[in-house]
Amino acid sequence: MSPAAHHRARRVLVLGGGLSGTLAAAALAPHCDSVVIVERYTLPDAPVPRRGLPQARHAHMLWSGGADAIESLLPGTTALWTGAGARRISLPNGMVSLSPGGWYRRCWPEVQYLVSAGRDLIDWGIRTRLLEDPKVTVVPGTETLRLLGTATRITGAAVRRPDGTTEDLEADLVVDATGRGSRATRWLAALGVAEVPETVIDAGVTYASRRYRAPRVPEDWPVINVQADSRLPVPGKAATILPIEGSQWLVSVSGTRGGEPGGDEERFAEFTEQLRSPLIAQYLARAEPLGPVTVTRTTANRRRHFEKVRMPDGFLAIGDAATSLNPVYGHGMSVAAQSARALRDLAAQRDITAPGFARRAQRAIGRPAAAAWMLGADQDILFPGAEGRRPTLADRLAGRYVHRLIRTACSDLTVVRALTDVMTLQRGAGALARPGVLLAAARGPRLPALEGPALTPGEERVRDAPGRDTAYGSEAVPRH
Ligand SMILES: Cc1cc2nc3c(=O)[nH]c(=O)nc-3n(C[C@H](O)[C@H](O)[C@H](O)COP(=O)(O)OP(=O)(O)OC[C@H]3O[C@@H](n4cnc5c(N)ncnc54)[C@H](O)[C@@H]3O)c2cc1C
């Protein structure tokens, strides 16, 4: 018998065709014979809104830690994004930001970057590149109902087709990428798997977003961001203007428990007037609203610790299905991308059908999630009214150190570099404890705090213009 006749086709089944599902498919396709993605809704072949992705109406920042991971999984994706109007924004200078420690200066060399685009465009770019691979198939309009197999090996999933019929799809490896609302822990329990422990930290953040037609601004227009300060004894309120494709600004505001933004249009504008700076309200007065305000309250940090129980072979969870994060820190997509990259690296070393592969992969997937959890959830517990666990002395000391770092970063390149590397998930939080950074933090800010935002003359002119539309030339970033 020829070796080919011995070969048993290895099939991967991915549940959910969002960002994590498509990236997991990209990670595993080189290491199997076919990948089938089962998606509940239709996936459009253009960067347009779709069902199953309600969060796309809110601003999504893709940090370089995530964008680099996506590019390494699917080379050419960045070019698709920028070709369709996404912007690569240099950090820290491409962001006008009021941190809890004051306004950041904008006189530094590039440390990292972010991709500024609507979420529909980001997912479309990834999907388009993925579907060039003939090994990958999407089955749209098909809902996963339950897992097949036993408590020791998952062998596939039962699905409901668009015509209402059900079918069992067999696979050697099943990847749950059904997002925040995943029912995998229940499906596993039904097969006799031990209860998967969960950790939830909920600062009660509500998000509201609205699109605006941007006033006439140059291509290098910055991201504008006013952050909350967890040390103040009031609910945290924050907002971001993300310049996206189609000359639009996607504006997201958020408030922790007791300071939630509302859904109606007047209250949206009102909310931006209550931030720690009037800058966002001033810019919104220059822009034309497009469409309604969208609100979401599903923002709790939730970790499902699949790695802590004896999981069956042949199953793993990735992305929001495993760890969903408070969106304020903008880490969800980057964690999903880095998790998929870790999955690919493991699949390159080991047979994906071998006993123990899925458990190892789950641990590898958990590492980027744990790093982001430390940066976000462990800060969230410091907000008044946060639910989950009480902050410990160590949390409060860490919070104070991070605040000192942020204050120092307003005028110190060593700390700017470290914080930017960590925030973009290019380095772990350990980078904040390197000797040079500790020393700089002990020394404190080198320059007095800025009294207002570091704007270019052109950015000032847009802010101060009387009307809604204004034209001005591109000018260099100020050297404050
Ligand atoms: C308001 C808000 C703002 C955010 N801002 C940012 C940001 O700035 N930066 C950032 O990196 N992240 C941000 N995030 C997080 C980001 O949206 C998520 O981390 C990301 O979408 C996770 O992708 P996913 O593929 O795991 O899940 P999802 O994107 O939710 O995709 C899950 C997919 O599974 C499908 N599905 C669900 N159930 C089934 C089923 N039973 N059968 C078949 N298919 C199913 C769904 O239709 C969907 O297509 C934000 C989130 C929110 C809510």
Coordinates of C-alpha atoms and ligand atoms in Angstrom, one line a residue:
M1 CA 0.0 0.0 0.0
S2 CA 1.4 3.4 -0.9
P3 CA 2.1 5.9 1.9
A4 CA -0.6 8.1 0.5
A5 CA -3.2 5.4 1.1
H6 CA -2.2 5.3 4.8
H7 CA -2.7 9.0 5.1
R8 CA -5.8 9.9 7.0
A9 CA -7.1 13.4 6.3
R10 CA -6.7 15.6 9.3
R11 CA -9.7 18.0 9.6
V12 CA -10.0 21.0 11.8
L13 CA -13.4 22.5 12.7
V14 CA -13.5 26.1 13.8
L15 CA -16.7 27.3 15.6
G16 CA -17.3 31.0 14.8
G17 CA -16.0 33.0 11.8
G18 CA -15.0 36.2 13.6
L19 CA -11.5 37.5 14.0
S20 CA -10.3 34.7 16.3
G21 CA -11.9 31.9 14.2
T22 CA -10.3 33.2 11.0
L23 CA -6.9 33.7 12.7
A24 CA -7.1 30.2 14.3
A25 CA -7.9 28.8 10.8
A26 CA -4.8 30.6 9.4
A27 CA -2.7 29.2 12.2
L28 CA -3.8 25.6 11.7
A29 CA -4.3 25.4 7.9
P30 CA -0.6 24.6 7.2
H31 CA -0.8 21.7 9.6
C32 CA -3.9 19.8 8.5
D33 CA -5.7 18.8 5.3
S34 CA -8.7 21.0 5.7
V35 CA -10.2 23.6 7.9
V36 CA -14.0 24.1 8.1
I37 CA -15.3 27.3 9.7
V38 CA -18.9 27.1 10.9
E39 CA -20.4 30.6 11.3
R40 CA -23.9 31.4 12.5
Y41 CA -24.4 34.3 10.1
T42 CA -23.2 35.3 6.6
L43 CA -19.8 36.7 6.2
P44 CA -19.8 39.5 3.6
D45 CA -17.1 39.8 1.0
A46 CA -16.8 43.5 1.5
P47 CA -15.9 45.7 4.6
V48 CA -19.5 46.2 5.6
P49 CA -21.4 45.7 8.8
R50 CA -22.6 42.1 9.5
R51 CA -24.8 40.3 12.0
G52 CA -22.8 38.6 14.8
L53 CA -20.4 41.5 15.2
P54 CA -22.4 44.2 17.1
Q55 CA -19.2 45.6 18.7
A56 CA -18.1 46.7 15.2
R57 CA -20.1 49.9 15.8
H58 CA -17.6 50.9 18.5
A59 CA -14.0 52.1 18.1
H60 CA -11.5 49.3 17.8
M61 CA -7.8 50.1 18.2
L62 CA -5.5 47.4 16.8
W63 CA -2.2 47.8 18.6
S64 CA 1.1 46.9 16.8
G65 CA 1.4 43.7 19.0
G66 CA -1.8 42.4 17.4
A67 CA -1.2 43.8 13.9
D68 CA 2.3 42.2 13.7
A69 CA 0.9 38.9 14.8
I70 CA -1.9 39.1 12.1
E71 CA 0.7 40.0 9.5
S72 CA 2.9 37.1 10.4
L73 CA -0.1 34.7 10.1
L74 CA -1.5 36.2 6.9
P75 CA 1.2 38.3 5.2
G76 CA -0.3 41.1 3.1
T77 CA -3.2 41.9 5.4
T78 CA -1.9 45.3 6.4
A79 CA -1.6 46.3 2.7
L80 CA -5.2 45.3 2.2
W81 CA -6.3 47.4 5.2
T82 CA -4.3 50.5 4.2
G83 CA -5.3 50.1 0.5
A84 CA -8.9 50.4 1.7
G85 CA -8.3 53.5 3.8
A86 CA -7.0 52.2 7.2
R87 CA -4.2 54.3 8.7
R88 CA -1.0 53.2 10.4
I89 CA -0.6 55.7 13.2
S90 CA 2.8 56.1 14.8
L91 CA 3.0 55.9 18.6
P92 CA 3.2 57.8 20.8
N93 CA 3.2 61.0 18.7
G94 CA 0.1 60.1 16.6
M95 CA -2.0 60.1 19.7
V96 CA -3.2 63.3 21.6
S97 CA -3.8 61.7 25.0
L98 CA -4.7 62.9 28.4
S99 CA -3.6 60.2 30.8
P100 CA -4.3 60.1 34.6
G101 CA -0.8 61.6 34.9
G102 CA -1.4 64.5 32.5
W103 CA -1.1 65.2 28.8
Y104 CA 1.5 63.2 26.9
R105 CA 4.2 65.1 25.0
R106 CA 4.5 64.4 21.2
C107 CA 8.2 64.9 20.5
W108 CA 9.4 61.4 20.5
P109 CA 10.7 59.0 17.9
E110 CA 8.3 56.2 16.8
V111 CA 8.1 53.5 19.5
Q112 CA 5.2 51.4 18.2
Y113 CA 2.1 52.0 16.0
L114 CA -1.6 51.2 15.8
V115 CA -3.9 50.4 12.9
S116 CA -6.8 52.9 12.8
A117 CA -9.8 51.5 10.9
G118 CA -13.4 50.4 11.4
R119 CA -13.7 46.9 12.8
D120 CA -15.6 45.6 9.6
L121 CA -12.6 46.6 7.6
I122 CA -10.2 44.8 9.9
D123 CA -12.1 41.6 9.8
W124 CA -12.7 41.8 6.0
G125 CA -8.9 42.2 5.4
I126 CA -8.2 39.1 7.5
R127 CA -11.0 37.1 5.9
T128 CA -10.0 38.0 2.4
R129 CA -6.4 36.9 2.9
L130 CA -7.5 33.7 4.7
L131 CA -9.9 32.6 2.0
E132 CA -7.2 32.6 -0.6
D133 CA -6.1 29.3 1.0
P134 CA -8.0 26.5 -0.8
K135 CA -7.8 24.3 2.4
V136 CA -10.2 26.7 4.2
T137 CA -14.0 26.6 3.8
V138 CA -16.6 28.7 5.5
V139 CA -20.0 27.3 6.2
P140 CA -22.2 30.3 6.7
G141 CA -25.7 30.5 8.3
T142 CA -24.9 27.5 10.4
E143 CA -25.1 27.4 14.2
T144 CA -23.1 25.1 16.5
L145 CA -25.5 23.3 18.8
R146 CA -23.2 21.1 20.9
L147 CA -19.9 19.3 20.9
L148 CA -19.6 15.6 20.0
G149 CA -17.4 13.0 21.7
T150 CA -16.7 12.1 25.3
A151 CA -15.1 13.7 28.4
T152 CA -11.7 12.4 27.1
R153 CA -11.9 13.3 23.4
I154 CA -14.0 15.7 21.3
T155 CA -14.7 14.4 17.9
G156 CA -16.7 17.2 16.3
A157 CA -19.8 19.3 16.7
A158 CA -23.5 19.1 15.9
V159 CA -24.7 22.0 13.8
R160 CA -28.0 23.4 12.5
R161 CA -28.0 24.3 8.8
P162 CA -29.9 27.3 7.4
D163 CA -32.8 25.1 6.3
G164 CA -33.2 23.9 9.9
T165 CA -31.7 20.4 9.5
T166 CA -29.0 19.3 11.9
E167 CA -25.8 17.5 11.1
D168 CA -22.8 16.1 12.9
L169 CA -19.5 17.4 11.6
E170 CA -16.5 15.3 12.5
A171 CA -13.1 16.7 13.2
D172 CA -9.7 15.8 14.7
L173 CA -9.5 19.2 16.4
V174 CA -12.4 21.5 17.3
V175 CA -11.6 25.2 18.0
D176 CA -14.2 27.3 19.9
A177 CA -14.1 30.8 18.6
T178 CA -17.7 31.8 19.2
G179 CA -16.8 34.9 21.2
R180 CA -17.9 36.3 24.6
G181 CA -21.2 34.4 24.6
S182 CA -19.5 31.0 24.0
R183 CA -21.5 28.1 25.4
A184 CA -18.5 25.7 25.3
T185 CA -18.3 25.3 29.1
R186 CA -21.9 24.1 29.1
W187 CA -21.3 21.8 26.1
L188 CA -18.3 20.3 27.8
A189 CA -20.2 19.8 31.1
A190 CA -22.9 17.9 29.2
L191 CA -20.2 15.4 28.2
G192 CA -19.0 15.0 31.7
V193 CA -16.0 17.4 31.7
A194 CA -15.4 19.1 35.1
E195 CA -16.7 22.6 35.6
V196 CA -14.4 25.2 34.0
P197 CA -13.6 27.9 36.6
E198 CA -14.2 31.5 35.7
T199 CA -12.8 34.8 36.9
V200 CA -14.9 37.9 36.4
I201 CA -13.9 41.5 37.1
D202 CA -16.5 44.0 36.1
A203 CA -16.0 47.7 36.4
G204 CA -19.6 48.1 35.1
V205 CA -18.3 49.9 32.0
T206 CA -20.9 51.1 29.5
Y207 CA -19.8 52.0 26.0
A208 CA -21.6 54.4 23.6
S209 CA -20.4 55.2 20.1
R210 CA -21.3 57.3 17.1
R211 CA -19.8 58.0 13.7
Y212 CA -19.1 61.5 12.5
R213 CA -18.1 62.9 9.2
A214 CA -14.7 64.4 10.0
P215 CA -14.0 68.0 9.2
R216 CA -11.4 68.5 6.5
V217 CA -8.2 67.4 8.2
P218 CA -4.9 66.2 6.8
E219 CA -4.0 62.5 6.4
D220 CA -1.8 62.5 9.6
W221 CA -4.7 63.5 11.9
P222 CA -4.1 61.9 15.4
V223 CA -6.2 59.6 17.6
I224 CA -7.6 61.8 20.4
N225 CA -8.1 60.2 23.7
V226 CA -9.1 61.4 27.2
Q227 CA -8.7 58.7 29.8
A228 CA -10.3 58.1 33.2
D229 CA -8.4 58.3 36.4
S230 CA -9.0 55.4 38.8
R231 CA -7.6 57.4 41.7
L232 CA -10.5 59.9 41.7
P233 CA -13.4 58.9 44.0
V234 CA -15.8 59.3 41.1
P235 CA -16.8 57.0 38.2
G236 CA -14.3 56.8 35.4
K237 CA -15.3 58.6 32.2
A238 CA -13.3 58.3 29.0
A239 CA -13.5 58.9 25.2
T240 CA -11.6 58.4 22.0
I241 CA -11.9 59.8 18.5
L242 CA -10.6 57.2 16.1
P243 CA -10.0 58.6 12.5
I244 CA -11.1 55.8 10.2
E245 CA -11.6 55.1 6.5
G246 CA -14.0 57.2 4.5
S247 CA -13.0 60.5 6.2
Q248 CA -15.0 59.5 9.3
W249 CA -14.4 59.8 13.0
L250 CA -15.6 56.8 15.1
V251 CA -16.2 58.2 18.6
S252 CA -16.5 56.0 21.6
V253 CA -17.2 57.2 25.1
S254 CA -17.3 55.0 28.2
G255 CA -18.2 55.3 31.9
T256 CA -17.8 53.0 34.8
R257 CA -20.6 52.2 37.2
G258 CA -22.5 55.3 38.2
G259 CA -21.1 57.3 35.3
E260 CA -22.5 55.4 32.3
P261 CA -23.1 57.3 29.0
G262 CA -26.7 57.3 27.6
G263 CA -28.0 56.2 24.2
D264 CA -29.7 59.3 23.0
E265 CA -28.0 61.9 20.8
E266 CA -28.1 64.9 23.2
R267 CA -26.7 62.9 26.1
F268 CA -23.9 61.6 23.9
A269 CA -22.6 65.2 23.3
E270 CA -23.3 66.1 27.0
F271 CA -21.2 63.2 28.2
T272 CA -18.1 64.4 26.3
E273 CA -18.4 67.7 28.1
Q274 CA -18.0 65.9 31.5
L275 CA -14.6 64.4 30.7
R276 CA -11.4 65.5 32.3
S277 CA -10.8 67.8 29.3
P278 CA -13.2 69.6 27.0
L279 CA -11.0 68.7 23.9
I280 CA -13.2 65.9 22.6
A281 CA -16.4 68.0 22.9
Q282 CA -14.6 70.9 21.1
Y283 CA -13.7 68.6 18.2
L284 CA -17.1 67.0 18.0
A285 CA -18.7 70.5 17.6
R286 CA -16.7 70.7 14.3
A287 CA -17.9 67.4 13.0
E288 CA -21.2 66.2 11.5
P289 CA -22.9 63.3 13.3
L290 CA -23.7 60.3 11.0
G291 CA -26.4 57.9 12.3
P292 CA -27.5 57.0 15.8
V293 CA -25.6 56.3 19.1
T294 CA -25.0 52.6 19.9
V295 CA -24.7 51.4 23.4
T296 CA -23.2 48.2 24.9
R297 CA -22.9 47.1 28.5
T298 CA -21.2 43.7 27.8
T299 CA -17.7 44.8 28.8
A300 CA -16.8 42.7 31.9
N301 CA -13.4 41.0 32.0
R302 CA -14.0 37.3 32.0
R303 CA -11.5 34.4 32.0
R304 CA -12.6 30.9 31.4
H305 CA -9.7 28.8 32.8
F306 CA -9.9 25.8 30.5
E307 CA -6.2 25.2 31.4
K308 CA -7.2 24.5 35.0
V309 CA -9.3 21.4 34.3
R310 CA -8.6 18.0 32.7
M311 CA -9.8 19.0 29.2
P312 CA -10.6 16.4 26.6
D313 CA -8.2 15.9 23.6
G314 CA -9.3 17.5 20.4
F315 CA -10.8 20.8 21.8
L316 CA -9.5 24.2 22.6
A317 CA -10.9 27.7 22.9
I318 CA -9.5 31.0 21.6
G319 CA -10.2 34.7 21.6
D320 CA -13.2 36.1 23.6
A321 CA -14.5 32.5 24.1
A322 CA -11.5 32.0 26.4
T323 CA -10.8 35.5 27.7
S324 CA -12.9 38.6 27.1
L325 CA -11.5 41.9 28.3
N326 CA -12.8 45.3 29.2
P327 CA -12.6 47.1 25.7
V328 CA -11.3 50.3 27.2
Y329 CA -7.8 49.0 27.0
G330 CA -8.2 47.9 23.3
H331 CA -6.5 44.5 23.8
G332 CA -9.1 41.9 22.7
M333 CA -8.1 41.6 19.0
S334 CA -4.4 41.7 19.8
V335 CA -4.7 39.0 22.4
A336 CA -6.7 36.9 19.9
A337 CA -4.0 37.4 17.2
Q338 CA -1.1 36.6 19.5
S339 CA -2.9 33.5 20.8
A340 CA -3.4 32.4 17.1
R341 CA 0.3 33.0 16.5
A342 CA 1.2 30.9 19.6
L343 CA -1.1 28.2 18.3
R344 CA 0.6 28.2 14.9
D345 CA 4.1 27.9 16.5
L346 CA 3.0 25.0 18.6
A347 CA 1.3 23.3 15.6
A348 CA 4.6 23.6 13.7
Q349 CA 6.4 21.5 16.4
R350 CA 3.7 18.9 17.2
D351 CA 1.1 16.8 15.5
I352 CA -2.2 18.7 16.1
T353 CA -4.1 15.3 16.5
A354 CA -1.7 14.0 19.1
P355 CA -2.9 13.4 22.7
G356 CA -2.2 16.4 24.8
F357 CA -1.8 18.9 21.9
A358 CA -5.0 20.8 22.7
R359 CA -4.1 21.1 26.4
R360 CA -0.6 22.5 25.5
A361 CA -2.2 24.8 23.0
Q362 CA -4.7 26.1 25.6
R363 CA -1.8 27.0 27.9
A364 CA 0.0 28.8 25.1
I365 CA -3.1 30.7 24.1
G366 CA -3.5 31.7 27.8
R367 CA -0.2 33.5 28.0
P368 CA -1.0 36.7 25.9
A369 CA -4.4 36.7 27.6
A370 CA -2.9 36.7 31.1
A371 CA -0.5 39.5 30.1
A372 CA -3.4 41.7 29.0
W373 CA -5.5 40.7 32.0
M374 CA -2.8 42.1 34.3
L375 CA -2.8 45.4 32.4
G376 CA -6.6 45.9 32.3
A377 CA -8.6 43.8 34.8
D378 CA -6.2 44.3 37.6
Q379 CA -6.5 48.1 37.1
D380 CA -10.3 47.9 36.8
I381 CA -10.8 46.6 40.4
L382 CA -9.5 49.9 41.6
F383 CA -12.6 51.8 40.1
P384 CA -15.4 52.5 42.6
G385 CA -18.1 49.9 42.4
A386 CA -16.0 47.4 40.5
E387 CA -17.2 43.8 41.1
G388 CA -15.2 40.6 41.2
R389 CA -12.7 40.7 44.0
R390 CA -11.6 43.4 46.4
P391 CA -8.3 45.1 45.5
T392 CA -5.4 43.9 47.7
L393 CA -2.5 46.0 49.1
A394 CA -0.4 44.7 46.2
D395 CA -3.0 45.9 43.7
R396 CA -3.0 49.3 45.2
L397 CA 0.8 49.5 45.3
A398 CA 1.0 48.3 41.7
G399 CA -1.7 50.9 40.8
R400 CA 0.4 53.6 42.4
Y401 CA 3.5 52.5 40.6
V402 CA 1.7 52.5 37.3
H403 CA 0.4 56.0 38.0
R404 CA 3.9 57.2 38.8
L405 CA 5.1 55.7 35.5
I406 CA 2.4 57.4 33.6
R407 CA 3.2 60.7 35.1
T408 CA 6.9 60.2 34.4
A409 CA 6.1 59.1 30.8
C410 CA 4.7 62.5 30.1
S411 CA 8.3 63.8 29.8
D412 CA 10.7 60.8 29.8
L413 CA 11.6 58.7 26.8
T414 CA 12.7 55.6 28.7
V415 CA 9.4 55.4 30.4
V416 CA 7.4 56.3 27.2
R417 CA 9.2 53.4 25.4
A418 CA 8.4 50.9 28.2
L419 CA 4.8 51.9 28.6
T420 CA 4.1 52.0 24.8
D421 CA 5.7 48.6 24.3
V422 CA 3.6 47.1 27.1
M423 CA 0.4 48.9 26.1
T424 CA 0.7 47.7 22.5
L425 CA 1.4 44.1 23.9
Q426 CA 4.8 44.0 22.2
R427 CA 6.4 43.3 25.6
G428 CA 5.1 41.9 28.9
A429 CA 4.5 44.0 32.0
G430 CA 8.0 42.9 33.2
A431 CA 9.4 45.6 31.0
L432 CA 8.0 48.1 33.5
A433 CA 10.2 46.7 36.2
R434 CA 13.5 47.0 34.3
P435 CA 16.3 48.9 36.2
G436 CA 16.3 51.9 33.9
V437 CA 12.5 52.3 34.1
L438 CA 12.5 51.8 37.9
L439 CA 15.2 54.5 38.2
A440 CA 13.3 56.9 35.9
A441 CA 10.1 56.3 37.9
A442 CA 11.9 57.0 41.2
R443 CA 13.3 60.2 39.7
G444 CA 9.9 61.3 38.5
P445 CA 9.0 63.7 35.6
R446 CA 11.9 65.5 34.1
L447 CA 9.7 68.5 32.9
P448 CA 6.7 70.2 34.3
A449 CA 3.3 68.8 33.3
L450 CA 1.8 70.3 30.1
E451 CA -1.1 72.7 30.8
G452 CA -3.0 71.5 27.8
P453 CA -2.9 69.1 24.9
A454 CA 0.2 69.1 22.6
L455 CA -1.6 70.2 19.4
T456 CA -0.1 71.3 16.1
P457 CA -1.1 74.8 14.9
G458 CA -3.4 73.0 12.4
E459 CA -5.0 70.9 15.1
E460 CA -5.5 74.0 17.2
R461 CA -7.2 75.8 14.2
V462 CA -9.7 72.9 13.8
R463 CA -10.5 73.0 17.5
D464 CA -11.0 76.8 17.5
A465 CA -12.8 77.1 14.2
P466 CA -16.3 78.6 14.4
G467 CA -18.1 76.3 12.0
R468 CA -18.4 72.6 11.3
D469 CA -16.0 72.3 8.4
T470 CA -12.5 73.7 8.0
A471 CA -9.5 73.2 5.8
Y472 CA -5.9 73.5 6.7
G473 CA -2.5 72.3 5.7
S474 CA -0.5 69.4 7.1
E475 CA 2.0 70.6 9.7
A476 CA 4.7 68.9 11.7
V477 CA 4.0 67.5 15.2
P478 CA 4.8 70.1 17.8
R479 CA 8.0 69.8 19.8
H480 CA 6.7 70.4 23.3
Ligands
LIG1 C1 -17.5 47.9 22.8 C2 -16.3 47.1 22.4 C3 -15.1 47.8 22.0 C4 -14.0 47.0 21.7 N1 -12.8 47.7 21.4 C5 -11.7 47.0 21.1 C6 -10.5 47.6 20.7 O1 -10.4 48.9 20.7 N2 -9.4 46.9 20.4 C7 -9.5 45.5 20.5 O2 -8.4 44.9 20.2 N3 -10.6 44.9 20.9 C8 -11.7 45.6 21.2 N4 -12.8 44.9 21.6 C9 -12.8 43.5 21.7 C10 -13.0 42.7 20.4 O3 -14.2 43.1 19.8 C11 -13.0 41.2 20.7 O4 -11.9 40.9 21.5 C12 -13.0 40.4 19.4 O5 -14.2 40.7 18.6 C13 -12.9 38.9 19.7 O6 -13.1 38.2 18.5 P1 -13.7 36.7 18.5 O7 -13.6 36.3 17.1 O8 -13.1 36.0 19.7 O9 -15.2 37.0 18.9 P2 -16.4 37.7 18.0 O10 -15.8 38.8 17.2 O11 -17.5 38.0 18.9 O12 -16.8 36.6 16.9 C14 -17.5 35.4 17.3 C15 -18.2 34.8 16.1 O13 -18.8 33.6 16.4 C16 -20.1 33.5 15.8 N5 -20.9 32.6 16.7 C17 -21.3 32.8 17.9 N6 -21.9 31.7 18.4 C18 -22.0 30.8 17.4 C19 -22.5 29.5 17.2 N7 -23.2 28.9 18.2 N8 -22.3 28.8 16.0 C20 -21.6 29.4 15.0 N9 -21.1 30.7 15.1 C21 -21.2 31.4 16.3 C22 -20.6 34.9 15.8 O14 -21.6 35.1 14.9 C23 -19.3 35.7 15.5 O15 -19.1 35.8 14.1 C24 -14.0 45.6 21.8 C25 -15.2 45.0 22.3 C26 -16.3 45.7 22.5 C27 -17.5 45.0 23.0

